[in-house]
Coordinates of C-alpha atoms in Angstrom, one line a residue:
M1 CA 146.3 127.5 74.8
A2 CA 145.0 129.6 77.4
E3 CA 145.7 126.9 79.9
A4 CA 149.2 126.1 78.7
V5 CA 149.8 129.9 79.0
A6 CA 148.4 130.2 82.4
R7 CA 150.6 127.1 83.5
A8 CA 153.7 128.7 81.9
I9 CA 153.1 131.8 83.9
R10 CA 152.4 130.1 87.0
T11 CA 155.7 127.6 86.7
G12 CA 158.2 130.3 85.0
D13 CA 158.8 127.8 82.2
H14 CA 159.0 129.1 78.6
L15 CA 156.2 128.2 76.2
A16 CA 156.1 127.9 72.6
V17 CA 152.8 127.5 70.8
Q18 CA 152.1 126.6 67.2
A19 CA 148.6 127.8 66.8
G20 CA 146.9 127.9 62.9
T21 CA 145.1 130.9 61.5
G22 CA 141.7 131.2 63.0
T23 CA 142.6 129.8 66.5
G24 CA 142.1 133.0 68.6
K25 CA 145.7 132.7 69.8
S26 CA 145.7 136.7 70.8
L27 CA 142.6 135.7 73.2
A28 CA 144.2 132.8 74.3
Y29 CA 147.4 134.6 75.7
L30 CA 145.8 137.8 76.3
V31 CA 143.2 136.5 79.0
P32 CA 145.5 134.7 81.5
A33 CA 148.2 137.6 80.8
L34 CA 145.9 140.2 81.8
R35 CA 144.6 138.0 84.9
H36 CA 148.4 137.8 85.9
A37 CA 148.9 141.4 85.5
V38 CA 145.8 142.7 87.7
E39 CA 146.4 139.9 90.4
R40 CA 150.0 140.7 90.8
E41 CA 150.0 144.4 89.7
A42 CA 152.8 143.5 87.4
T43 CA 153.1 144.4 83.6
V44 CA 153.1 142.2 80.9
V45 CA 154.7 142.9 77.5
V46 CA 153.2 141.6 74.2
S47 CA 155.8 142.0 71.2
T48 CA 154.5 141.8 67.5
A49 CA 156.5 142.1 64.2
T50 CA 153.9 144.0 62.4
I51 CA 151.9 146.9 62.7
A52 CA 148.9 145.5 61.6
L53 CA 148.9 142.9 64.6
Q54 CA 149.7 145.8 66.9
R55 CA 146.8 147.7 65.8
Q56 CA 144.5 144.3 66.0
L57 CA 145.4 144.1 69.6
V58 CA 145.2 147.7 70.4
D59 CA 141.9 148.4 68.3
R60 CA 139.9 145.2 68.7
D61 CA 141.2 142.5 71.1
L62 CA 142.2 144.6 74.1
P63 CA 139.1 146.9 74.1
R64 CA 136.7 144.0 73.7
L65 CA 138.6 142.1 76.7
E66 CA 138.6 145.6 78.8
K67 CA 134.8 145.3 78.9
T68 CA 134.5 141.5 79.4
L69 CA 137.0 141.0 81.9
A70 CA 136.5 143.9 84.1
K71 CA 133.8 142.3 86.4
P72 CA 135.6 138.9 86.9
L73 CA 138.8 140.7 87.4
G74 CA 137.5 143.5 90.0
R75 CA 138.6 146.7 87.5
K76 CA 139.1 147.3 84.2
P77 CA 142.4 146.2 82.8
T78 CA 144.4 148.8 81.2
F79 CA 146.6 148.6 78.2
A80 CA 149.3 151.0 76.2
I81 CA 151.2 150.9 72.8
L82 CA 155.0 151.9 73.1
K83 CA 157.4 152.5 70.2
G84 CA 161.0 153.6 69.8
R85 CA 161.8 157.1 70.8
R86 CA 162.5 158.0 67.1
N87 CA 158.6 157.3 66.6
Y88 CA 157.8 160.4 68.8
L89 CA 158.3 164.0 67.9
C90 CA 161.0 165.7 70.0
L91 CA 159.7 169.2 71.0
N92 CA 163.2 170.1 72.4
K93 CA 164.6 169.4 68.8
L94 CA 161.8 171.4 67.2
D95 CA 161.9 174.2 69.4
S96 CA 165.8 174.6 69.4
G97 CA 166.3 174.4 65.3
M98 CA 169.0 171.6 65.9
Q99 CA 168.3 170.1 62.7
D100 CA 170.1 166.9 61.3
E101 CA 172.9 167.5 58.8
P102 CA 171.5 166.9 55.1
D103 CA 172.6 163.8 53.2
D104 CA 175.7 164.4 51.1
E105 CA 173.7 164.2 47.7
A106 CA 171.2 166.7 49.1
L107 CA 173.5 169.5 50.1
F108 CA 173.6 171.1 46.6
D109 CA 170.1 170.1 45.6
P110 CA 167.7 173.0 45.8
F111 CA 164.5 170.8 44.9
Q112 CA 165.5 168.5 48.1
V113 CA 166.1 171.3 50.3
S114 CA 162.7 173.2 49.5
A115 CA 161.0 169.8 49.6
L116 CA 162.4 169.0 53.3
G117 CA 161.7 172.8 54.2
R118 CA 158.1 172.0 53.3
E119 CA 157.7 168.9 55.3
V120 CA 159.3 170.4 58.4
T121 CA 156.9 173.5 58.2
R122 CA 154.1 171.0 58.1
L123 CA 155.4 169.1 61.1
R124 CA 155.7 172.3 63.1
E125 CA 152.2 173.1 62.4
W126 CA 150.9 169.5 63.3
V127 CA 152.7 169.8 66.9
S128 CA 149.7 172.2 67.7
D129 CA 147.3 169.3 66.8
T130 CA 148.7 166.2 68.1
E131 CA 148.3 164.7 71.6
T132 CA 150.8 162.1 71.2
G133 CA 153.4 163.0 68.6
D134 CA 153.3 159.5 67.4
R135 CA 154.6 159.7 63.4
D136 CA 152.0 156.8 62.4
E137 CA 149.0 159.3 63.3
L138 CA 150.6 162.0 61.0
V139 CA 148.5 161.6 57.5
P140 CA 149.8 161.7 54.9
G141 CA 153.3 161.1 56.2
V142 CA 156.7 162.6 55.7
T143 CA 160.2 161.4 54.4
D144 CA 162.4 159.6 56.8
H145 CA 164.8 162.4 56.4
A146 CA 161.9 165.1 57.2
W147 CA 161.1 163.1 60.4
R148 CA 164.6 163.0 61.5
Q149 CA 164.8 166.8 61.7
V150 CA 162.1 166.7 64.5
S151 CA 163.0 163.4 66.3
V152 CA 166.0 162.0 68.4
T153 CA 167.2 158.5 69.1
A154 CA 167.5 157.1 72.8
R155 CA 171.3 157.9 72.5
E156 CA 170.5 161.5 71.4
C157 CA 167.9 162.3 74.0
L158 CA 169.2 164.7 76.8
G159 CA 166.8 162.7 79.2
A160 CA 163.5 164.0 80.7
S161 CA 165.3 165.6 84.2
R162 CA 167.9 167.6 81.9
C163 CA 165.5 168.6 79.1
P164 CA 163.9 172.1 79.4
I165 CA 160.5 170.6 77.7
G166 CA 160.9 167.0 79.4
T167 CA 157.5 167.4 81.1
D168 CA 155.6 167.8 77.9
C169 CA 158.0 165.0 76.3
F170 CA 155.6 163.1 73.9
A171 CA 158.0 159.9 74.3
E172 CA 158.2 160.5 77.9
K173 CA 154.4 160.2 78.2
A174 CA 154.0 157.2 75.9
R175 CA 156.5 155.7 78.7
A176 CA 154.6 157.0 82.0
E177 CA 151.2 155.7 80.4
A178 CA 152.9 152.2 79.5
G179 CA 154.3 152.0 82.9
R180 CA 150.9 152.2 84.5
A181 CA 149.5 149.6 82.1
D182 CA 148.9 146.1 82.9
I183 CA 149.6 145.1 79.1
V184 CA 152.2 147.0 76.9
V185 CA 152.0 146.3 73.2
T186 CA 155.3 147.1 71.5
N187 CA 157.5 145.8 68.6
H188 CA 160.3 143.1 68.2
A189 CA 162.8 146.0 67.6
L190 CA 162.0 147.6 70.7
L191 CA 162.0 144.3 72.9
A192 CA 165.5 143.6 71.3
I193 CA 166.7 147.4 72.2
D194 CA 165.2 146.8 75.7
A195 CA 167.3 143.3 76.0
L196 CA 170.4 143.9 74.4
Q197 CA 171.5 147.3 74.2
G198 CA 171.4 148.4 77.7
F199 CA 168.6 151.1 77.4
Q200 CA 165.7 150.3 79.6
V201 CA 162.8 151.5 77.1
L202 CA 160.1 149.2 78.5
P203 CA 158.5 149.1 82.0
E204 CA 159.7 146.5 84.6
H205 CA 158.0 143.3 83.7
D206 CA 158.2 139.5 84.4
L207 CA 156.4 138.2 81.6
V208 CA 157.0 138.5 77.7
I209 CA 154.5 137.2 75.2
V210 CA 156.1 137.1 71.8
D211 CA 153.5 137.1 69.0
E212 CA 154.6 136.5 65.5
A213 CA 157.7 134.6 67.1
H214 CA 158.6 133.3 63.6
D215 CA 160.3 136.9 62.8
L216 CA 161.9 137.3 66.0
V217 CA 165.3 136.0 65.1
D218 CA 165.2 138.4 61.8
R219 CA 164.1 141.5 64.0
V220 CA 166.9 141.1 66.5
T221 CA 169.6 140.6 64.1
S222 CA 168.3 143.6 62.2
V223 CA 168.9 145.6 65.6
A224 CA 172.1 144.1 66.4
T225 CA 173.2 145.1 62.7
G226 CA 176.0 147.8 62.5
E227 CA 176.3 150.0 59.4
L228 CA 179.2 152.5 58.3
T229 CA 179.1 154.6 55.6
S230 CA 181.0 157.5 54.2
A231 CA 178.1 160.0 54.5
A232 CA 177.5 158.7 58.0
V233 CA 181.3 159.5 58.8
S234 CA 180.8 163.1 57.1
A235 CA 177.4 163.7 59.2
A236 CA 179.3 162.9 62.3
A237 CA 182.3 165.2 61.5
R238 CA 180.1 168.0 60.6
R239 CA 178.3 167.6 63.8
A240 CA 181.2 167.3 65.8
G241 CA 182.4 170.6 64.2
R242 CA 180.0 172.6 66.3
V243 CA 181.1 171.4 69.5
V244 CA 185.0 170.4 69.2
D245 CA 187.9 172.2 67.4
Q246 CA 187.4 172.4 63.7
E247 CA 190.9 170.6 63.1
L248 CA 189.6 167.5 64.9
A249 CA 186.1 167.8 62.9
D250 CA 188.2 168.2 59.8
R251 CA 190.5 165.2 60.4
L252 CA 187.3 163.1 60.8
L253 CA 186.1 164.3 57.6
E254 CA 189.4 163.3 55.6
A255 CA 189.2 159.8 57.4
G256 CA 185.7 159.6 55.8
D257 CA 186.7 160.6 52.4
G258 CA 189.7 158.0 52.6
F259 CA 187.2 155.3 53.6
A260 CA 185.0 156.2 50.9
L261 CA 187.7 155.7 48.3
M262 CA 188.3 152.2 49.9
L263 CA 184.9 151.2 49.7
E264 CA 184.2 152.2 46.1
D265 CA 187.0 149.8 45.2
L266 CA 185.8 146.9 47.1
P267 CA 183.4 144.4 45.3
S268 CA 180.3 143.8 46.8
G269 CA 179.3 140.9 48.8
R270 CA 180.9 139.0 51.9
L271 CA 184.1 139.8 53.0
D272 CA 186.2 136.5 54.3
A273 CA 189.1 138.7 55.1
M274 CA 190.0 142.3 55.9
P275 CA 191.8 143.9 53.0
E276 CA 194.9 145.8 54.3
P277 CA 194.0 149.2 52.8
L278 CA 190.3 149.0 54.1
A279 CA 191.6 148.1 57.5
G280 CA 194.1 151.1 57.4
A281 CA 191.1 153.2 56.6
L282 CA 188.8 151.9 59.4
A283 CA 191.4 152.3 61.9
V284 CA 191.9 155.9 60.7
V285 CA 188.0 156.7 61.1
R286 CA 188.0 154.9 64.5
D287 CA 190.8 156.9 65.9
A288 CA 189.6 160.1 64.4
A289 CA 186.2 159.7 66.1
Y290 CA 187.8 158.6 69.5
T291 CA 189.7 161.9 69.2
C292 CA 186.5 164.0 68.5
L293 CA 184.8 162.3 71.6
S294 CA 187.6 163.1 73.5
G295 CA 187.6 166.6 72.5
L296 CA 183.9 167.2 73.5
G297 CA 185.2 167.9 77.0
P298 CA 183.1 167.7 80.2
E299 CA 179.1 168.4 79.9
R300 CA 177.8 171.8 80.7
P301 CA 174.3 171.4 81.7
A302 CA 173.7 174.9 82.3
D303 CA 174.0 175.8 78.6
L304 CA 170.9 173.7 77.1
D305 CA 171.8 174.8 73.3
V306 CA 175.5 173.4 73.7
A307 CA 174.2 170.3 75.8
T308 CA 171.8 169.3 73.3
A309 CA 174.5 170.1 70.3
R310 CA 177.1 168.0 72.5
K311 CA 174.4 164.9 72.8
L312 CA 173.7 164.9 69.1
A313 CA 177.3 165.0 68.3
Q314 CA 178.4 162.1 70.9
S315 CA 175.7 160.0 69.7
Q316 CA 176.8 160.0 65.8
L317 CA 180.6 159.9 66.9
D318 CA 179.8 156.9 69.2
E319 CA 178.0 155.2 66.5
V320 CA 180.8 155.7 64.0
H321 CA 183.5 154.8 66.2
D322 CA 181.8 151.6 67.8
T323 CA 181.0 150.2 64.4
A324 CA 184.6 150.9 63.3
V325 CA 185.9 148.9 66.4
R326 CA 183.4 145.9 65.6
L327 CA 184.3 145.8 61.9
L328 CA 188.0 145.7 62.6
R329 CA 187.4 142.8 65.4
A330 CA 185.3 140.7 63.2
F331 CA 188.0 138.7 61.7
D332 CA 189.9 137.9 64.9
A333 CA 188.4 134.4 65.3
D334 CA 188.4 131.7 63.4
E335 CA 185.3 130.3 61.0
A336 CA 184.1 127.9 63.8
H337 CA 184.2 130.8 66.5
K338 CA 183.5 134.0 64.4
R339 CA 180.8 136.0 65.9
D340 CA 180.0 138.6 63.0
V341 CA 179.8 138.6 59.2
V342 CA 180.9 141.6 57.4
W343 CA 179.8 142.6 53.8
R344 CA 179.7 145.5 51.5
T345 CA 176.5 146.4 50.1
A346 CA 175.4 146.4 46.5
D347 CA 173.1 148.9 44.9
S348 CA 169.5 147.0 44.6
G349 CA 168.8 148.8 41.3
L350 CA 165.4 149.8 42.6
G351 CA 164.9 153.4 43.2
P352 CA 167.7 156.1 43.2
P353 CA 171.2 154.7 43.6
R354 CA 172.5 154.2 47.2
P355 CA 176.1 154.8 47.9
P356 CA 177.9 151.5 49.2
A357 CA 177.9 150.6 52.9
L358 CA 179.9 148.4 54.9
K359 CA 177.8 146.3 57.4
V360 CA 178.2 144.0 60.2
A361 CA 175.7 141.4 61.7
P362 CA 176.0 138.7 64.2
L363 CA 176.1 135.2 62.9
A364 CA 173.6 133.9 65.5
V365 CA 171.5 135.6 68.2
G366 CA 170.3 132.5 70.1
G367 CA 173.1 133.5 72.8
L368 CA 171.7 136.9 73.3
L369 CA 168.3 135.9 73.4
R370 CA 169.1 133.0 76.0
E371 CA 170.9 135.4 78.3
R372 CA 168.8 138.8 78.1
L373 CA 165.5 137.3 77.1
F374 CA 164.7 134.0 78.4
G375 CA 167.4 134.5 81.4
Q376 CA 165.5 137.1 82.7
H377 CA 161.6 136.8 81.8
T378 CA 159.1 134.0 81.6
T379 CA 158.5 134.1 77.7
V380 CA 155.7 132.9 75.5
L381 CA 156.3 132.6 72.0
T382 CA 153.6 132.0 69.3
S383 CA 153.0 132.1 65.7
A384 CA 150.9 129.8 63.0
T385 CA 154.1 128.8 61.9
L386 CA 157.0 127.5 64.4
T387 CA 157.2 123.5 63.5
L388 CA 159.6 123.4 60.7
G389 CA 160.3 119.6 59.5
G390 CA 157.5 118.5 61.9
T391 CA 159.3 119.7 65.3
F392 CA 159.9 123.1 67.1
D393 CA 163.7 122.0 66.9
S394 CA 164.9 124.4 64.1
M395 CA 163.1 127.6 65.8
A396 CA 164.3 126.6 69.4
R397 CA 168.0 126.6 67.9
S398 CA 167.5 129.9 66.4
W399 CA 166.1 131.4 69.6
G400 CA 169.1 129.8 71.8
L401 CA 166.7 127.3 73.6
P402 CA 167.9 123.6 73.8
A403 CA 166.4 121.3 71.1
D404 CA 164.5 118.2 71.7
R405 CA 167.1 115.4 71.8
E406 CA 164.5 112.8 71.4
G407 CA 163.5 114.2 68.1
A408 CA 159.7 113.7 69.1
S409 CA 157.6 115.1 66.6
T410 CA 154.8 117.9 67.8
K411 CA 153.0 117.5 64.8
A412 CA 149.9 116.0 66.3
E413 CA 147.1 118.4 67.6
G414 CA 147.7 119.3 71.5
T415 CA 151.0 117.5 71.6
A416 CA 153.3 119.1 74.1
T417 CA 156.9 118.2 74.6
D418 CA 159.1 119.1 77.2
K419 CA 162.7 120.1 76.8
A420 CA 165.5 121.1 79.5
P421 CA 168.4 119.0 78.7
D422 CA 171.1 121.9 79.1
G423 CA 169.4 125.0 79.0
P424 CA 166.1 127.1 79.9
K425 CA 163.2 124.7 80.4
W426 CA 160.5 125.1 78.1
T427 CA 157.4 123.3 76.3
G428 CA 156.4 123.0 72.9
L429 CA 152.7 122.9 72.0
D430 CA 150.8 122.4 68.7
V431 CA 147.3 123.2 69.4
G432 CA 146.2 122.7 65.6
S433 CA 144.1 124.6 63.5
P434 CA 140.3 125.2 63.0
F435 CA 140.6 124.4 59.4
D436 CA 140.4 120.5 58.2
H437 CA 143.5 120.8 55.4
R438 CA 142.9 117.6 54.0
R439 CA 139.4 118.3 53.0
S440 CA 139.5 122.4 52.4
G441 CA 143.1 122.3 50.2
I442 CA 144.9 120.3 47.8
L443 CA 148.8 120.8 47.7
Y444 CA 150.1 120.3 44.0
L445 CA 153.5 119.5 43.6
A446 CA 154.4 119.7 39.8
R447 CA 157.2 117.1 39.8
H448 CA 156.9 116.8 36.0
L449 CA 158.3 120.2 35.6
P450 CA 162.1 120.9 34.9
P451 CA 164.0 122.4 37.9
P452 CA 164.2 126.1 38.1
G453 CA 167.1 127.6 36.2
R454 CA 169.0 130.9 36.6
D455 CA 167.7 132.5 33.3
G456 CA 164.3 133.3 34.7
L457 CA 161.1 131.3 34.6
P458 CA 161.3 128.1 32.2
P459 CA 158.4 128.2 29.3
A460 CA 156.7 125.2 30.9
Y461 CA 156.5 127.0 34.0
L462 CA 154.4 129.8 32.5
D463 CA 152.5 127.1 30.5
E464 CA 151.5 125.3 33.9
L465 CA 150.5 128.8 35.3
A466 CA 148.5 129.7 32.6
E467 CA 146.4 126.4 32.7
L468 CA 145.9 126.8 36.2
M469 CA 144.7 130.3 36.6
A470 CA 142.2 129.6 33.5
A471 CA 140.9 126.7 35.6
A472 CA 140.8 128.8 38.8
G473 CA 138.9 131.7 36.9
G474 CA 141.5 134.2 38.1
R475 CA 141.5 134.1 42.0
T476 CA 145.1 133.2 41.8
L477 CA 148.1 134.7 44.2
G478 CA 151.4 134.3 42.5
L479 CA 154.3 134.2 45.3
F480 CA 157.5 134.5 43.3
S481 CA 161.2 134.2 44.7
S482 CA 162.3 137.3 43.0
M483 CA 160.6 140.6 41.3
R484 CA 162.3 139.7 38.2
A485 CA 160.6 136.5 37.9
A486 CA 157.1 138.0 39.2
K487 CA 157.5 141.0 36.4
Q488 CA 158.4 138.2 33.8
A489 CA 155.4 136.2 34.6
T490 CA 153.1 139.5 34.4
E491 CA 154.3 140.5 31.1
A492 CA 154.2 137.0 29.4
L493 CA 150.9 136.2 30.7
R494 CA 149.2 139.7 30.4
G495 CA 149.8 139.0 26.7
R496 CA 148.0 135.2 26.5
S497 CA 145.2 135.7 29.1
E498 CA 142.4 137.9 29.6
L499 CA 142.3 137.7 33.1
P500 CA 143.5 141.0 34.9
I501 CA 146.9 140.7 36.4
L502 CA 148.2 142.9 39.1
C503 CA 152.0 142.9 40.0
Q504 CA 153.5 144.2 42.9
G505 CA 155.0 147.7 42.4
D506 CA 152.2 148.6 40.3
D507 CA 150.7 150.8 43.0
S508 CA 151.1 150.4 46.7
T509 CA 150.7 147.0 48.1
G510 CA 147.7 147.7 50.2
L511 CA 146.0 149.0 47.4
L512 CA 146.8 146.2 45.2
V513 CA 145.6 143.7 47.7
R514 CA 142.3 145.5 48.1
K515 CA 141.7 145.3 44.2
F516 CA 142.6 141.5 44.2
A517 CA 140.1 141.0 47.2
E518 CA 137.4 142.9 45.3
D519 CA 137.4 141.1 41.9
E520 CA 137.2 137.6 41.9
A521 CA 138.8 137.1 38.2
T522 CA 141.6 139.3 39.3
C523 CA 145.3 137.7 39.9
L524 CA 148.0 139.1 41.9
F525 CA 151.7 138.5 41.3
G526 CA 154.6 139.5 43.9
T527 CA 157.2 138.7 45.8
L528 CA 158.6 138.6 49.7
S529 CA 156.0 140.9 51.5
L530 CA 153.1 139.1 49.9
W531 CA 154.5 135.8 51.3
Q532 CA 153.4 136.9 54.7
G533 CA 151.1 139.9 54.3
V534 CA 148.1 139.1 52.4
D535 CA 144.9 137.9 54.1
V536 CA 142.1 137.6 51.5
P537 CA 139.4 135.1 53.0
G538 CA 136.6 134.1 50.5
P539 CA 136.1 133.2 47.0
S540 CA 138.6 136.0 45.6
L541 CA 141.6 133.6 46.6
S542 CA 141.4 130.0 45.5
L543 CA 144.8 129.3 44.1
V544 CA 148.5 130.1 45.7
V545 CA 151.0 129.1 43.1
V546 CA 154.8 129.1 44.3
D547 CA 157.3 129.5 41.6
R548 CA 160.5 127.8 43.4
I549 CA 161.6 126.8 46.8
P550 CA 162.6 130.0 48.3
F551 CA 166.1 129.2 49.2
P552 CA 168.3 132.4 50.4
R553 CA 170.3 133.4 47.3
P554 CA 173.7 131.9 47.2
D555 CA 175.3 135.5 47.4
D556 CA 173.3 136.4 50.5
P557 CA 176.0 137.3 52.8
L558 CA 174.5 136.5 56.1
A559 CA 172.8 133.4 55.3
S560 CA 176.1 131.9 53.5
A561 CA 178.1 132.9 56.5
R562 CA 175.7 131.2 58.8
Q563 CA 175.8 128.3 56.8
R564 CA 179.8 128.2 56.5
A565 CA 179.7 128.6 60.7
V566 CA 177.6 125.4 61.2
E567 CA 179.2 123.4 58.7
A568 CA 182.8 124.7 60.5
R569 CA 181.5 123.2 63.6
G570 CA 180.5 119.9 61.7
G571 CA 176.9 120.6 61.4
N572 CA 174.6 120.3 58.1
G573 CA 174.6 124.0 57.2
F574 CA 172.5 123.7 54.1
L575 CA 169.7 122.0 56.4
S576 CA 170.1 124.1 59.4
V577 CA 170.1 127.5 57.4
A578 CA 168.8 127.3 53.8
A579 CA 166.3 124.6 54.1
T580 CA 165.1 126.0 57.4
H581 CA 164.7 129.6 55.7
A582 CA 162.9 128.0 53.0
A583 CA 160.7 126.2 55.1
L584 CA 159.5 128.9 57.2
L585 CA 158.9 130.9 54.1
L586 CA 156.8 128.2 52.3
A587 CA 154.8 127.6 55.3
Q588 CA 153.9 131.3 55.5
G589 CA 153.3 131.6 51.8
T590 CA 151.0 128.6 51.7
G591 CA 149.2 129.8 54.5
R592 CA 147.7 132.6 52.4
L593 CA 145.4 130.1 51.2
L594 CA 142.9 129.2 54.0
R595 CA 141.7 132.3 56.1
A596 CA 138.5 131.6 56.9
T597 CA 136.6 127.9 58.0
D598 CA 134.7 127.7 54.7
D599 CA 137.7 128.5 52.3
K600 CA 138.9 125.9 49.8
G601 CA 141.5 125.9 47.2
V602 CA 145.1 124.7 45.9
V603 CA 148.4 125.6 46.8
A604 CA 150.5 124.6 43.5
I605 CA 154.4 124.6 44.0
L606 CA 155.9 124.5 40.3
D607 CA 159.6 123.7 41.8
P608 CA 159.7 119.6 41.4
R609 CA 162.6 119.6 43.9
I610 CA 160.2 119.6 46.6
A611 CA 158.8 115.9 45.3
T612 CA 162.3 114.8 44.2
A613 CA 165.0 116.0 46.2
R614 CA 166.2 114.4 49.6
Y615 CA 165.4 117.6 51.7
G616 CA 161.9 117.7 50.4
G617 CA 160.4 115.9 53.1
F618 CA 161.5 118.3 55.4
L619 CA 160.1 121.1 53.3
R620 CA 156.6 119.1 53.1
A621 CA 156.6 118.2 56.7
S622 CA 156.8 122.1 57.4
L623 CA 153.5 122.6 55.7
P624 CA 149.7 121.8 56.5
E625 CA 148.4 118.4 55.8
Y626 CA 147.0 119.3 52.6
W627 CA 145.8 116.3 50.3
T628 CA 148.5 116.0 48.0
T629 CA 149.0 115.0 44.2
S630 CA 150.9 115.6 41.2
D631 CA 148.2 115.1 38.9
A632 CA 147.6 118.2 37.1
E633 CA 144.1 117.4 35.4
V634 CA 142.9 116.5 38.9
V635 CA 144.0 120.1 40.2
R636 CA 142.8 121.7 36.9
A637 CA 139.3 119.9 37.6
A638 CA 139.0 120.8 40.9
L639 CA 139.7 124.4 40.5
R640 CA 136.9 124.4 37.5
R641 CA 134.6 123.2 40.2
L642 CA 135.4 125.9 42.6
A643 CA 135.0 128.5 40.1
A644 CA 131.8 127.1 39.1
N645 CA 130.3 127.5 42.5

């Protein structure tokens, strides 16, 4: 892999590398990247999806390489971590007392107001102790609402040259340190902001390495998603009232009230057409926000308090105006040429009720990535799960790279295929895994069970799960497609098994995973975050159970719209969207089993469709090559032998 990364740097061709857990992929890309950075006096950006991997790179991998490579490179390489501006405390906002407007529901709640005051006081005390102003270093943390009182977005920032405290700015210090570093570690969201939104937040660079690349499209989509709520309109109006004629601000406030009424009457879910009353309310919001923006008048840099208030108001007004414009334009094209999907959110039922919002998201981000990322930087993408259905094609299409027209498989270890029929030139490489999956793991396909229904887990699934857990002596990670199913299984099996069963939501996920790892008899049930966030090597985990194929929900507005768009262009929407989504999650989830070279165990998929449906072959080809069986007794016997050892 290191040789392939070095070749990509040398030729400028893009590279996608599938490298299984335990390969040492971070070292494989960091060594050639550091050599390139030192020799060319250039900066290399490394982007990750999770804080855990950022911490691994900055706290473990890069410090080791800093020492090891100092002699062969002729000097110590340097590195820095860079986050979005909102992650750093803003001294000017703290000093000016220019706090964010309270949420509507908090306006008349004295308990929330006093709790917020205590948190802000604590932040004021913390500022004298912190050297970085980085939110992640504040332990224990504070609520998002409290942090917003002392931080700004890139749009809200006055700029270092105009800010009275610009020379001491935490965010600017982090940027300056990153500008001097050989390697800058950041996250996919900041990479997307730098590439897509016109803010240069990363130092000049010619090489980007995207680790956890299976998550890139989702993170970029999230950054490119707009949201409009009546609370956001009201907050923008109140902020504008400090710097424009009150009459203009009141007009926007009234527009927000009208939008709120339309939103309350709108059913939740995807909008296939824009209702006329809603379009009218959005147009009024758009025009009122534009009028407020026009009323801001020219900047007056001499009065810093006014300049700060003006900048904060402009940022919120811009967001309200631009989102309203985008929502109104989303329905201009026909189904095959639509660029955005719009939906009204529903309350999740978890936690305090949330008011409805209107969201707008891109149907695809491949074009943006092709132009703004691959068109400007040599890019290396890597993850343990990039080949779905046996090839890189699904992931390549989602990134905006040309798929392999020959359909050549990249499943064999060390296989590379070059592709450049009509787009950026790139190579796909599967370097394999240090694990012998056929000797270390069994894939159990429970084809005798009934297909899953809509009314919770069938009794046969609970019986099968209970027998597997008993044979394994606990040591079970249950991955469920919904929290409802996870809780149903927990309640049912706690009543019929003496094994301790933890369920996501009982405590923080980190603490639950720690308890699970410390006691071999314990089982842990949960949903999506456990599919990707559990790393438990050793005997505490020998059975991973998946209740059903994790297709997107039929009412998922973004997935269903993407599926329809593919079909409108003559493609197979189910395979391109739903099956690809399920394959990626299955590969991630079943990858929890083998985390060290001496691990052994079973992956059990209770949904029989993976063995019987036409698309089952595509899903199975996306998984490691475990020894596969549908014989339940063979599986239970293997689990009993593992438990006895």
